[in-house]
Structures are given as structure tokens and as C-alpha cells.
Short mmCIF file of C-alpha atoms in Angstrom, two decimals:
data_model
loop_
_atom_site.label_atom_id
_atom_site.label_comp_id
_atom_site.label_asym_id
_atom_site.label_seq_id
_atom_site.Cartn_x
_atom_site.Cartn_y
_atom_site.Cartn_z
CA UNK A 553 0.00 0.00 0.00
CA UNK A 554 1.34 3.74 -0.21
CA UNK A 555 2.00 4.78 2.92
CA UNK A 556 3.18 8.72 3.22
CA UNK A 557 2.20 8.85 6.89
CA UNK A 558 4.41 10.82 9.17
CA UNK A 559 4.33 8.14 11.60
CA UNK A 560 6.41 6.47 9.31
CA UNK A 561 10.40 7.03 8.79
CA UNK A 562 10.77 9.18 5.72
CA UNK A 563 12.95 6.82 4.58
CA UNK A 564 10.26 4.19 4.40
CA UNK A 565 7.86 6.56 2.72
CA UNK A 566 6.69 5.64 -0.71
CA UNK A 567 4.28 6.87 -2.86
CA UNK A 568 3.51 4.00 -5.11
CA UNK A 569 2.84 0.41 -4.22
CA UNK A 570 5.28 -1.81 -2.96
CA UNK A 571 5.40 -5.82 -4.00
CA UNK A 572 5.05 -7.56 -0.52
CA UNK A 573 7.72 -9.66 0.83
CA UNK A 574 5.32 -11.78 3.34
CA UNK A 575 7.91 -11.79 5.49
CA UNK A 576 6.88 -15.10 8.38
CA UNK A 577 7.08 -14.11 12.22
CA UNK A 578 10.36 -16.35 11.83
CA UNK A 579 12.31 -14.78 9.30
CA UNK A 580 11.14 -11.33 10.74
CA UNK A 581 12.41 -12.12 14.23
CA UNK A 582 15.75 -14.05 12.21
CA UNK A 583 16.87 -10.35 10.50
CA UNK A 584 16.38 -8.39 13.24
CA UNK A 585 18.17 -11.18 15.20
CA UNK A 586 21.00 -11.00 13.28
CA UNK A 587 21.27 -7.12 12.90
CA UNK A 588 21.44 -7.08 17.00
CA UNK A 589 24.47 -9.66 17.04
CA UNK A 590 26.10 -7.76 14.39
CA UNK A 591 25.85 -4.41 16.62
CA UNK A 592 26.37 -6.47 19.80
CA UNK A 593 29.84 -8.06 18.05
CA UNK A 594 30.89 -4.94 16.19
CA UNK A 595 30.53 -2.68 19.02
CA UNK A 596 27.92 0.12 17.38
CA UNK A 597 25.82 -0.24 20.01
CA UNK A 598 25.75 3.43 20.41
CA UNK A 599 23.93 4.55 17.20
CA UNK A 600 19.87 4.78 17.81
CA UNK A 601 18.80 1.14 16.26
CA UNK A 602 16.67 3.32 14.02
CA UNK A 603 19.21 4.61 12.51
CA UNK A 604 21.21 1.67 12.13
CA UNK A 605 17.84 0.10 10.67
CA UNK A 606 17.21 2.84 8.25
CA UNK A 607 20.29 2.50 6.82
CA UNK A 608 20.34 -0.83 5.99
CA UNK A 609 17.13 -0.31 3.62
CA UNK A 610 19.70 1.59 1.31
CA UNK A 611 21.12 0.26 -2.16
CA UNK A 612 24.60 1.31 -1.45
CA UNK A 613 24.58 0.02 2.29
CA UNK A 614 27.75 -2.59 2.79
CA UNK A 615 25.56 -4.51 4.78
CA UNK A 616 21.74 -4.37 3.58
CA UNK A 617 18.87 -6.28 4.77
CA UNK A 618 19.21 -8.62 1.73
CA UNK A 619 20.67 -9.05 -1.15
CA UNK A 620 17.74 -7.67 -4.27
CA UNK A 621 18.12 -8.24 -8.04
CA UNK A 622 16.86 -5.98 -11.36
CA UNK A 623 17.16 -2.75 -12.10
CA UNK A 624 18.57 0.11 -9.20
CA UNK A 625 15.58 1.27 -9.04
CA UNK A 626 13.37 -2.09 -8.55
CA UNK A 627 16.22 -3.18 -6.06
CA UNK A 628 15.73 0.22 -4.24
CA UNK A 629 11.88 -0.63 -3.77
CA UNK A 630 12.98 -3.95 -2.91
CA UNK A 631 14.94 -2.81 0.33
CA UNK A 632 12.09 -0.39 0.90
CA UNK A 633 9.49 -3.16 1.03
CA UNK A 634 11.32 -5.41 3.10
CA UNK A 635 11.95 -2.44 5.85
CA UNK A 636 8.47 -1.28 5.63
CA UNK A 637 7.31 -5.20 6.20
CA UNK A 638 9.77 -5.77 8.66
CA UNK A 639 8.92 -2.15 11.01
CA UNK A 640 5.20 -3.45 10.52
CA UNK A 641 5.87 -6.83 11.83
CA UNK A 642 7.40 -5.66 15.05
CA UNK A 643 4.24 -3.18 15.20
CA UNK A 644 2.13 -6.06 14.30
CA UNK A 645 3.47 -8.46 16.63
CA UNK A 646 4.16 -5.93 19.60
CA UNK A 647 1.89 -8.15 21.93
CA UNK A 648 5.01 -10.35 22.01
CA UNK A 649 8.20 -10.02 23.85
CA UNK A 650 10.01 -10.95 21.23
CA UNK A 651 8.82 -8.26 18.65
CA UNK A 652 7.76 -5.53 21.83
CA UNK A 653 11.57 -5.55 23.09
CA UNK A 654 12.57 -4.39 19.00
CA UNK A 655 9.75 -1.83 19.11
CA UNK A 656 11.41 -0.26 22.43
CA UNK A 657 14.82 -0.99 21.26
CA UNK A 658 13.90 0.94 17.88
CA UNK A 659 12.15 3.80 20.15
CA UNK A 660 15.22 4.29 21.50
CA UNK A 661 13.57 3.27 25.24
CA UNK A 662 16.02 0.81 25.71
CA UNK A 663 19.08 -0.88 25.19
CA UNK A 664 20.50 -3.71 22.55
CA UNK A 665 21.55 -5.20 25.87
CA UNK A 666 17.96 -5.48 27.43
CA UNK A 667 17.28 -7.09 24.12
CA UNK A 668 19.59 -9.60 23.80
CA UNK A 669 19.19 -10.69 27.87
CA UNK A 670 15.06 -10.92 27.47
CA UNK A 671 16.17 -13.00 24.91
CA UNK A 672 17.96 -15.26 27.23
CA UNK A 673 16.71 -14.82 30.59
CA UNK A 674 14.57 -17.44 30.52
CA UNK A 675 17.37 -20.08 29.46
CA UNK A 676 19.57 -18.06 31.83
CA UNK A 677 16.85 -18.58 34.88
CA UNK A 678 16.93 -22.37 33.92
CA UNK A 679 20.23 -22.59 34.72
CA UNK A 680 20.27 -20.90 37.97
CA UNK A 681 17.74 -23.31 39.01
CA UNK A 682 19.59 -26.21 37.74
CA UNK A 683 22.31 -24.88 39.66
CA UNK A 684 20.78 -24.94 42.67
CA UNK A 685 19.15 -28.25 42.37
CA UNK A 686 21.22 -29.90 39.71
CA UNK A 687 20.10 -33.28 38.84
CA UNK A 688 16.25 -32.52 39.64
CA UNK A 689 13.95 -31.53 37.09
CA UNK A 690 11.12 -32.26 39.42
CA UNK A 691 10.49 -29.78 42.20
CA UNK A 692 7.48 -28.64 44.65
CA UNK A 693 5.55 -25.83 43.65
CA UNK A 694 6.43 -24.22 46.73
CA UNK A 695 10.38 -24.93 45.88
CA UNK A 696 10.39 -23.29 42.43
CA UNK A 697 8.69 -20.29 43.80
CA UNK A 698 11.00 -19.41 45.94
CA UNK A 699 13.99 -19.94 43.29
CA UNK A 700 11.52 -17.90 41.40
CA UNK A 701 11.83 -14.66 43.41
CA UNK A 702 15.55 -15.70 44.36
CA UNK A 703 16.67 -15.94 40.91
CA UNK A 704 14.75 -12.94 39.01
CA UNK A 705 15.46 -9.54 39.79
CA UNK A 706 13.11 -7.31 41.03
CA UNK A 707 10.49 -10.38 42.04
CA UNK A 708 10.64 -9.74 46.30
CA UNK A 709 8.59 -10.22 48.73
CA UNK A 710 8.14 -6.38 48.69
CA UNK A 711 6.50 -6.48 45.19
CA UNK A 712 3.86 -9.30 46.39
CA UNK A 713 0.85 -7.41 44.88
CA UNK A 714 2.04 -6.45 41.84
CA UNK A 715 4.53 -8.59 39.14
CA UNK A 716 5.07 -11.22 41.68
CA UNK A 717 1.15 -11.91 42.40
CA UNK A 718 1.26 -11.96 38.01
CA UNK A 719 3.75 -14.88 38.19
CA UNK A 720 1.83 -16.83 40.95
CA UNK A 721 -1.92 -16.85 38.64
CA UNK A 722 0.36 -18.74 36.36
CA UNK A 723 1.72 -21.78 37.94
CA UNK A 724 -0.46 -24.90 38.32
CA UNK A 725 -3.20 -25.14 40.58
CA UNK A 726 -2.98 -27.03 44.13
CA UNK A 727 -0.95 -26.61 46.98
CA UNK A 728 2.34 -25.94 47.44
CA UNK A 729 3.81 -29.70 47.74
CA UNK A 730 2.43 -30.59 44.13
CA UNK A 731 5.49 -31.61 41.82
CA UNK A 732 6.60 -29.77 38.53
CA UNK A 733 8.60 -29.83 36.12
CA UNK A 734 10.08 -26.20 36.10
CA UNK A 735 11.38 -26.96 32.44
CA UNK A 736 7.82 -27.29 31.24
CA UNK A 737 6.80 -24.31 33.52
CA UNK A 738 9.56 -21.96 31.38
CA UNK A 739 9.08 -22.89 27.56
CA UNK A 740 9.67 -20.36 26.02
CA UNK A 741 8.74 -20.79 22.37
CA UNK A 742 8.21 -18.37 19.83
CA UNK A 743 4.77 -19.39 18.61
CA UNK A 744 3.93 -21.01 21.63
CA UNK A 745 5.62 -19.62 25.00
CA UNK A 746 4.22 -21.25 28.79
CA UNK A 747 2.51 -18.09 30.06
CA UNK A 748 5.00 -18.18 32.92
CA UNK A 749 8.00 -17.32 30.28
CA UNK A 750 5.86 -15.05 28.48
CA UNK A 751 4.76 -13.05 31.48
CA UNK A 752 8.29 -12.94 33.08
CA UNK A 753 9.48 -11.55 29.68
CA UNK A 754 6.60 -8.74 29.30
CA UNK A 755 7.82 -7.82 33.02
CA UNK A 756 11.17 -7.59 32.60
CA UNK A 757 10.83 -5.28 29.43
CA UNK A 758 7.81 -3.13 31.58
CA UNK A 759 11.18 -2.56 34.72
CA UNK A 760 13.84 -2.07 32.40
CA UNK A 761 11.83 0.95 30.58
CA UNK A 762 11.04 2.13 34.58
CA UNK A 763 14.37 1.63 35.95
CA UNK A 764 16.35 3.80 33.00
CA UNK A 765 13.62 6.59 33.26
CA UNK A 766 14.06 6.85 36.83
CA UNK A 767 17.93 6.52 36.39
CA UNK A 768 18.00 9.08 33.65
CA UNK A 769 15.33 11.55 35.94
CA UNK A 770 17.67 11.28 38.91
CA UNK A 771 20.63 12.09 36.84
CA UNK A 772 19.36 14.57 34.92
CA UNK A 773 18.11 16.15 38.39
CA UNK A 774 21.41 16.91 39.38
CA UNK A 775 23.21 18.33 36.33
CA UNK A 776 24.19 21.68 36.55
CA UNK A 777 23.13 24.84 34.33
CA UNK A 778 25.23 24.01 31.78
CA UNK A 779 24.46 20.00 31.49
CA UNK A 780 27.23 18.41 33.47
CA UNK A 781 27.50 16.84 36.88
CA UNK A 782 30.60 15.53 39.30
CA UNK A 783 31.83 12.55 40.06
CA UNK A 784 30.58 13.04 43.23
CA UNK A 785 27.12 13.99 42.59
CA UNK A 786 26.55 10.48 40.53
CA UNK A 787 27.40 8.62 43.74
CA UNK A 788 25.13 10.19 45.79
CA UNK A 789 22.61 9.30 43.53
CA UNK A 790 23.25 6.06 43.04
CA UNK A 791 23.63 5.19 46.67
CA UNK A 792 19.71 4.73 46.39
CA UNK A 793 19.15 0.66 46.53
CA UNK A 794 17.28 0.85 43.19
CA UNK A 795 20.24 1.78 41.10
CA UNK A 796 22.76 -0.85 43.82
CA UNK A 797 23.19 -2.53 40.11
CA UNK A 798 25.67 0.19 38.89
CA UNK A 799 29.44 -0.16 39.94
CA UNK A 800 32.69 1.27 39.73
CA UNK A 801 33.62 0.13 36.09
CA UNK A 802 29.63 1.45 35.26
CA UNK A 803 30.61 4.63 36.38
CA UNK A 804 34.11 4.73 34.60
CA UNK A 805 32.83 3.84 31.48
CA UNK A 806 30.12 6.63 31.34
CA UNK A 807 33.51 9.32 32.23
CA UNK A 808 34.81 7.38 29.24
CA UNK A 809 38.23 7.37 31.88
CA UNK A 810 40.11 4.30 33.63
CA UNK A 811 38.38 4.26 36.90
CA UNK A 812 41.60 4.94 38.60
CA UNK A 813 41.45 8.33 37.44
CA UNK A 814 38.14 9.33 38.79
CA UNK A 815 38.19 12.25 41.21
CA UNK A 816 35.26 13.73 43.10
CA UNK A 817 35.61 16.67 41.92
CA UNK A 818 35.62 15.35 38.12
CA UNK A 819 32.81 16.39 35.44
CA UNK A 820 31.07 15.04 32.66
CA UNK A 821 28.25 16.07 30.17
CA UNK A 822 24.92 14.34 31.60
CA UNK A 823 23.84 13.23 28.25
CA UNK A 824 27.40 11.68 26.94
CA UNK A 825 27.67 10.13 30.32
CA UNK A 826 24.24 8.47 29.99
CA UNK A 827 24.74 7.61 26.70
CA UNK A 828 28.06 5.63 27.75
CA UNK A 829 26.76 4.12 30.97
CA UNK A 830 24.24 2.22 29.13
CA UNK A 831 26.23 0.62 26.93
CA UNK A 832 26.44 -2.21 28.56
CA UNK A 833 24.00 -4.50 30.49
CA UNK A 834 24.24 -2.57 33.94
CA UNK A 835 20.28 -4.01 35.45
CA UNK A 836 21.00 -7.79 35.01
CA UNK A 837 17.39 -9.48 34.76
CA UNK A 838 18.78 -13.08 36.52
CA UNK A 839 20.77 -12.60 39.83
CA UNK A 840 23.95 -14.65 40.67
CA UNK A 841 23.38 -18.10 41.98
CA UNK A 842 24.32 -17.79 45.91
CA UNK A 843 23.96 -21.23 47.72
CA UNK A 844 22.80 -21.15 51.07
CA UNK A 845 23.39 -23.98 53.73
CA UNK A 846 19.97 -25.53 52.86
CA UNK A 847 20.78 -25.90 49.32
CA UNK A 848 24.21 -27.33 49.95
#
């Protein structure tokens, strides 16, 4: 269809019809896939995923979205199709964590690192479990709660009511001694995910948006009237327990300095320094496996 809406990159915006692509959920999720390894590996992390998108839907990109064939002009609206198809996919599919986390990514509301760990964190919270009761795939219901809110950030006794009460409505019914199998409890399956994976996905994307607003708010806060705040100042502000996540090297990296040159009386842009700090995965989804005498 033409599509000349100013929702839509100008890039993307054509003003005769397009040949769809029918592009499957699959090969949709597959390029955009690949184009986050490629940033992840190559370290461009730093340009706005839209942008990097955009210009991959060029003729004389070195690395397009595919490969067309004809005439410049017919391969042209051949990269143009596919882009438009592939930005309407993740619109289409946004109900998904899979497709949501490229919609926030390509909003620019988070990271290619939140990506690529709600990508993982369910396979990642496997393993902590296994690690804590290797050999058993069979556990009380009781017992894989509780590795539940050990092993997941942000899932505390604290947060009963809200995303941990979620997670409860969707293990099996019966009381807490019932057997599971956690494995079958967290498929996680791109046409058909166990609601407990898919809900513990759709959280972790909801708190990673929250968490880097309120991290950017209580930066931004502090900055001075001409953008830039001390070395000093960031501390204080991340002495509050919801930003306990951020460390030393964090810090260093967003002065773009070796840490051991950090003074308190140092100064960097706000902006640069948020743009640095996040360039990295610096809210980890899936805490460190910490056996306690009962486990051992």
C-alpha cells in the first residue's frame, strides 16, 4: 500500500505500491536477530537502532537487509518493502516479547543489551535453578517459587501485589507440595511460550523501561546549568538501593576514563555520560546463583 504517513520514517515513505515480501514471524524475528548480534559483536551499540535500521534499507549500504536483483531502481523498492514489512511486523506483533523488546529498542527506550538478555533470561533462569538443584527436574511448587523470586530480579517479597502476584496466577493449581517440572513451567517458544515465560518476559521489558527513566530523571536532576555533573554527585545518587546494580567500572565507562582516574571533583556532560553508561548490560534481569546452607 502507499504509505506517506508521518508516523512512518521518511525513509520508508513511498508513494507507489510496494510488491510484498510476506515476510513469516520467523524470518522477521531471524533479521532483526541477526542485525542485533552484528551491533552487539561490532561494538555500534551506540547509534539509535533506528538509525542503524534505516540504513540498511539503502542500495549502497555494505551490509543491507538482503541481497535484491533488477534494475537500481526495482532493487531500491525492494529494500524499501522489506523495511516497511519488517517495522510493521514488530508493530504487528508488539503483543510479544520478542517483537515488543525491537519496538522499544527501535524507540530508543532501551538498550541492545535489554534485548539480547530478554532474549535469554529465561534459558539463563533455567540454569540458575539447575544450579541450585542440579540433577532434579522435578520440584514442589512451593520450591520453584521461591527460586523464582531468588533468581529474578526485582520479584521480592516487597512487590507481592504487583509482578510477583502476576507470576503466581500462572503456575499450576494445588498446593504448594504438588510436583513440577520447572522446564515445562519456562518454555519459552516463539509461537507457543508457557505463560509463565511469556509473562516474566513482558515484566522484565515493563522494569527495564522504569528503571532507565528513573535513572535518567535522577541524573538529569542533578546536572548543573550548563548540562554536566561531578563525580561526586553520581554517587550520591546512586547510593539509592534501586540503582545498587551500577558499579565502579559502570561509572568509569560513562567518564569514558580508567576508573583509577576518577576524582570527586571530576565532570562530565549528563547526556554523553548516559549515553556511555548504558552501553552495557548494567540491570541484570537473573541474579547470581548464591547457595545457602539448605541448598548445599
Amino acid at each position: 500500500e502507499i504509505d506517506v504517513s508521518e508516523s512512518t520514517p521518511e525513509e520508508l515513505r513511498h508513494g507507489r505500491r510496494l510488491r510484498n515480501p510476506k515476510l513469516s514471524k520467523q524470518k522477521i524475528l531471524h533479521v532483526l536477530s541477526g542485525m542485533l548480534a552484528k551491533r552487539l559483536k561490532r561494538q555500534e551499540t551506540k547509534l539509535p537502532f533506528r538509525q542503524y535500521f534505516l540504513s540498511r534499507c539503502r542500495l549502497d549500504a555494505v551490509d543491507r537487509l538482503f541481497d535484491p536483483v533488477g534494475t537500481p531502481e526495482q532493487q531500491q523498492d525492494q529494500l524499501i518493502a522489506w523495511g516497511i514489512c519488517i517495522l510493521a511486523g514488530i508493530r504487528h506483533y508488539a503483543s510479544e516479547p520478542d517483537f515488543l523488546a525491537f519496538l522499544l529498542l527501535f524507540e530508543g527506550r532501551i538498550t541492545d543489551f535489554v534485548v539480547r538478555e530478554n532474549q535469554t533470561m529465561i534459558q539463563s533462569l533455567i540454569g540458575y535453578i539447575e544450579a541450585v538443584h542440579p540433577g532434579e527436574d522435578i520440584i514442589t511448587k512451593q520450591v520453584f517459587f521461591y527460586n523464582l523470586q531468588k533468581g529474578v530480579r526485582n520479584k521480592d517479597k516487597k512487590d507481592y501485589r504487583g509482578n510477583l502476584s502476576q507470576l503466581q496466577q500462572m503456575l499450576p493449581t494445588g498446593k504448594p507440595e504438588i510436583l513440577v517440572d520447572y522446564r515445562n513451567l519456562l518454555v519459552d517458544d516463539l509461537y507457543l511460550p508457557s505463560p509463565l515465560a511469556y509473562t516474566l518476559r513482558l515484566q522484565h521489558l515493563q522494569e527495564q523501561v522504569e528503571w532507565s527513566l528513573k535513572l535518567k530523571s535522577a541524573i538529569r536532576a542533578e546536572a548543573s546549568e550548563a548540562g554536566t555533573i561531578s563525580y561526586e554527585q553520581i554517587i550520591n545518587v546512586l547510593t539509592t538501593a534501586i540503582f545498587a546494580s551500577v558499579d565502579d567500572e559502570d561509572m568509569a565507562r560513562g567518564f569514558g576514563v580508567p576508573g583509577k582516574d576518577l576524582r570527586m571533583e571530576s565532570e562530565v556532560e549528563v547526556e554523553s555520560f548516559l549515553l556511555r553508561l548504558q552501553d552495557a548490560n548494567i540491570c541484570s534481569a537473573i541474579n547470581a546463583v548464591e547457595l545457602e546452607e539448605e541448598d548445599l
